[in-house]
Short mmCIF file of C-alpha atoms and ligand atoms in Angstrom, two decimals:
data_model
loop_
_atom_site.label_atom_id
_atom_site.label_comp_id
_atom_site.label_asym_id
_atom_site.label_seq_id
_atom_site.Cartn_x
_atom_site.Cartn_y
_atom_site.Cartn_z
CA UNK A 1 101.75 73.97 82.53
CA UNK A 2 103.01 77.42 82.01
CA UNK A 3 105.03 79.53 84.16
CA UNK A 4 104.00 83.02 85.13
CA UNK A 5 105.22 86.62 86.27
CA UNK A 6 102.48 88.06 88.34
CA UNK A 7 102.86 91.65 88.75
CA UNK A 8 101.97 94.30 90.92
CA UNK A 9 100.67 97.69 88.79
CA UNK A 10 100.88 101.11 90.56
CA UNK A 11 104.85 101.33 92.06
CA UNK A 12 105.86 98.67 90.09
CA UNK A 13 104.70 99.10 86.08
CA UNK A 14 103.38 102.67 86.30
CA UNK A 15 104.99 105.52 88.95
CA UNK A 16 103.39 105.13 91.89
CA UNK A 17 100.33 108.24 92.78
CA UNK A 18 98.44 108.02 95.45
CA UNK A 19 94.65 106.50 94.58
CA UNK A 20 95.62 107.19 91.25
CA UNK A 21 92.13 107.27 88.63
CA UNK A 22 92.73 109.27 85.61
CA UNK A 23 94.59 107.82 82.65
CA UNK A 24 96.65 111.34 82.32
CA UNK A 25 98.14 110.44 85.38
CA UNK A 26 99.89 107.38 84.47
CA UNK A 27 103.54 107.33 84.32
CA UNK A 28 105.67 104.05 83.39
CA UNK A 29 108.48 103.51 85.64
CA UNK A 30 111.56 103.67 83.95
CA UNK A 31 112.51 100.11 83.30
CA UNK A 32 109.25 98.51 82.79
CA UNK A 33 108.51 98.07 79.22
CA UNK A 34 112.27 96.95 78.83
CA UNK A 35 110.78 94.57 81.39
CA UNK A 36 107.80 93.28 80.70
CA UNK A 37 109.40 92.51 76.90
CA UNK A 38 111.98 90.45 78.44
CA UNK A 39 108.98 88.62 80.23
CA UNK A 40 107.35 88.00 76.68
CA UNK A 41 110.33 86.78 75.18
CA UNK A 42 111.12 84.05 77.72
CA UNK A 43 107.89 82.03 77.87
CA UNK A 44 106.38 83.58 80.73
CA UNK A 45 102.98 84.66 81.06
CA UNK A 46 102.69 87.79 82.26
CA UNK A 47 99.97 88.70 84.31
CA UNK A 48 99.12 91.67 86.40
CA UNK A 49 96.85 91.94 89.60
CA UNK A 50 96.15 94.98 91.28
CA UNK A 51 93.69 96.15 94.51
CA UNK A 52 91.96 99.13 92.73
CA UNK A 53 89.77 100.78 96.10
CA UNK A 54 89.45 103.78 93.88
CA UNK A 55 86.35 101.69 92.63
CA UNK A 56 84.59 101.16 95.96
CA UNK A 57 85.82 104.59 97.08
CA UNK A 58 83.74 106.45 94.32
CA UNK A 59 86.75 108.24 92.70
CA UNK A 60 85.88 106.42 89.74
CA UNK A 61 84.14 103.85 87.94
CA UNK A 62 84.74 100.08 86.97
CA UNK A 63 85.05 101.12 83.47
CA UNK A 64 87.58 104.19 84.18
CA UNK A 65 89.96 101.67 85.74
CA UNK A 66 89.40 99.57 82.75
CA UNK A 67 90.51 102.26 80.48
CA UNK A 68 93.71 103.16 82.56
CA UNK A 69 94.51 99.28 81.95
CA UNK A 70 94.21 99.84 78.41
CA UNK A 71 95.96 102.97 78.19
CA UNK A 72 98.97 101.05 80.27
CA UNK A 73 98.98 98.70 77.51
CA UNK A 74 99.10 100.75 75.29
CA UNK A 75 102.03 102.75 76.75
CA UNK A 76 104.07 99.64 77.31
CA UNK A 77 103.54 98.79 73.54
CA UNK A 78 104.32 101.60 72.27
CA UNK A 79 107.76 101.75 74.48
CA UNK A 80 108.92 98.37 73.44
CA UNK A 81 106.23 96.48 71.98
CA UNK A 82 105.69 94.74 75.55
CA UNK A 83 102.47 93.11 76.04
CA UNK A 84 100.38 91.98 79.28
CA UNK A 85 98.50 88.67 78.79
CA UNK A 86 95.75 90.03 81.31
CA UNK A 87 94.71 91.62 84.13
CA UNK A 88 93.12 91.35 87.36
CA UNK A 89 91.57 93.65 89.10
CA UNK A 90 89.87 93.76 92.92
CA UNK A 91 87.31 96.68 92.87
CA UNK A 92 86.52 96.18 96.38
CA UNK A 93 87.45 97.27 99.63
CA UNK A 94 86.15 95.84 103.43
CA UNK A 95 85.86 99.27 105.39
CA UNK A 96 82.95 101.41 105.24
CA UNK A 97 82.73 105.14 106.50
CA UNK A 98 84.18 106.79 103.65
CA UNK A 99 81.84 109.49 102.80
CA UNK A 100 82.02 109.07 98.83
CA UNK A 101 81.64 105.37 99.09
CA UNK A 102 80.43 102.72 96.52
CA UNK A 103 77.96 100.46 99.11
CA UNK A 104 78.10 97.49 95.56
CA UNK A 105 81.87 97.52 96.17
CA UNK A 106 81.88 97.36 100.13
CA UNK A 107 82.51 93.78 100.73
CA UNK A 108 85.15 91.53 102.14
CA UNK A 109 86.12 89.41 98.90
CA UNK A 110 88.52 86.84 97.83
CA UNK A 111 90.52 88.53 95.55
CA UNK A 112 91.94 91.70 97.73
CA UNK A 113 95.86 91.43 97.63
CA UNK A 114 96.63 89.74 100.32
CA UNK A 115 94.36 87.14 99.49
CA UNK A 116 94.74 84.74 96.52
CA UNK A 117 91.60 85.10 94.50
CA UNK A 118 93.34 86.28 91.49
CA UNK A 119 95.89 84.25 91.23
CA UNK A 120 93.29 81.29 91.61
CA UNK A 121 91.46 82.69 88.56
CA UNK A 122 94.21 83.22 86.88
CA UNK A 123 95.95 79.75 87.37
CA UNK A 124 92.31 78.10 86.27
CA UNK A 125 92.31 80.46 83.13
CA UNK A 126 95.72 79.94 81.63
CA UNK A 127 96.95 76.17 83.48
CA UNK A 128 99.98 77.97 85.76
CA UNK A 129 102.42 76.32 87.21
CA UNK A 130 102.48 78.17 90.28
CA UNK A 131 105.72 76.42 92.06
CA UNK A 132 107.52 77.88 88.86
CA UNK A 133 105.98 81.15 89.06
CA UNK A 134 106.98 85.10 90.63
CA UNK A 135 104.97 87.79 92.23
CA UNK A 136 107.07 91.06 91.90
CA UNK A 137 105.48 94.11 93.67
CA UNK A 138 106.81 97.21 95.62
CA UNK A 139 104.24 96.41 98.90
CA UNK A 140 104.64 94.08 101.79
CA UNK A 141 100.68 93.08 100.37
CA UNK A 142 102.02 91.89 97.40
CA UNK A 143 104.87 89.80 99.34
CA UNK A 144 102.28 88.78 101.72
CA UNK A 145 100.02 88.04 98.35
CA UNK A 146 102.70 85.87 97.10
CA UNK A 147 103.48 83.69 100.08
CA UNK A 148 100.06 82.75 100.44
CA UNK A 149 100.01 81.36 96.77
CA UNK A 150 102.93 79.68 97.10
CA UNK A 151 105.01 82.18 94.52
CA UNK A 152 108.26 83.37 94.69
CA UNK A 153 108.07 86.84 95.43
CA UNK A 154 110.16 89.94 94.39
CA UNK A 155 110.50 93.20 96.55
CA UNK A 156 111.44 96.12 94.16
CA UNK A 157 113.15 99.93 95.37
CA UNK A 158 110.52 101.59 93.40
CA UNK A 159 107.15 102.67 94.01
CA UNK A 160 106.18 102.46 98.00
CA UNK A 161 109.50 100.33 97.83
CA UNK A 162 107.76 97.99 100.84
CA UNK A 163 107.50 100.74 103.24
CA UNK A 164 103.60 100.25 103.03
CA UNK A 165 104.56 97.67 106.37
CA UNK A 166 101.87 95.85 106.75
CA UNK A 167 102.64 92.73 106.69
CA UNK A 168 105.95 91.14 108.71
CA UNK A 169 106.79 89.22 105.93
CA UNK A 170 110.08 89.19 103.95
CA UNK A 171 110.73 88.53 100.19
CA UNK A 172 112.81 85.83 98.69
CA UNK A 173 114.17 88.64 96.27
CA UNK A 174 115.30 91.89 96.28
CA UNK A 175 115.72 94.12 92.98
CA UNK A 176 116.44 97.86 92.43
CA UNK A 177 113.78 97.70 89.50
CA UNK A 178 111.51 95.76 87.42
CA UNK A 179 114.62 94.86 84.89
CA UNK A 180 116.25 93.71 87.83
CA UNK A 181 113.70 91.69 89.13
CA UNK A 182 113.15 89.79 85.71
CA UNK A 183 116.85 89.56 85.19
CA UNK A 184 117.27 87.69 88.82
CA UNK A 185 114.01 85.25 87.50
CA UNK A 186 115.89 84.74 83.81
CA UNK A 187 119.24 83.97 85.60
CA UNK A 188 117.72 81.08 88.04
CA UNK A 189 115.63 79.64 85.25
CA UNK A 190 118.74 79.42 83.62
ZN1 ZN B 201 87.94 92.00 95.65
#
């Protein structure tokens, strides 16, 4: 069974932009190649799941959010020859009445941050132990996300920095960045 660092992507990887759907706009935050190296070189998998509404809002397509992933990846290679293992992404989102919406993408689903539908598919895919394994995001979703799976979960100061407050719900970690947050997982596997 492996272990796993699940990770949020807009506020937490890239600098956080509001709906954000064109790959010029992506930004890493500071630490997170540094990061996300550290991840690769300490036998975690390291997976990311993000809510991308952008889809079922009609800012962009499937395919466009596909090609931001890639372009992250790249990025992060380039910085420090930090990898992702893969990525999961919820296209959907439950409430009509925007007036650019996607109807395909309108549905309640099973793998919108808070709920666990990722992290099911992703535990299935690559045999994760999830008892052993971290969520680190910068929203009280992803917290939320976490607890429901069973994760530990890290809060970061970057990004929405959990001021999103949606969910009462507090983290078992704090960390000023993503270095920090991997550094506080490193140190208890220790
Ligand atoms: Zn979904």
């Amino acid at each position: 069974m492996k272990k796993c660092v699940f990770l949020d992507r807009d506020g937490t990887i890239n600098k956080y932009k509001e709906l954000l759907s064109k790959k010029e706009d992506l930004e890493l935050e500071e630490t997170a190649a540094a990061a996300i190296k550290r991840i690769n070189d300490n036998g975690y998998l390291c997976i990311v799941l993000t809510n991308q509404p952008v889809i079922a809002r009609n800012l962009c397509t499937f395919d466009d959010v596909l090609e931001i992933n890639e372009e992250l990846k790249r990025m992060l290679y380039k910085a420090n020859r930090a990898y992702l293992d893969d990525v999961f992404i919820c296209p959907h989102h439950p409430d009509r009445g925007y007036p650019e919406e996607n109807e395909e993408f309108k549905v309640e689903c099973e793998c919108r941050k808070p709920k666990i539908g990722m992290i099911k598919e992703a535990q299935k895919k690559y045999e994760i132990d999830l008892s052993g394994s971290y969520l680190i995001g910068d929203t009280t979703i992803d917290v939320q996300t976490g607890k429901n799976a069973g994760l530990k979960t890290i809060l970061l100061n970057t990004g929405l920095k959990g001021t999103d407050k949606k969910f009462e719900v507090r983290p078992d970690l704090y960390a000023e960045n993503l270095i920090g947050a991997v550094e506080l997982i490193l140190k208890e596997g220790e």
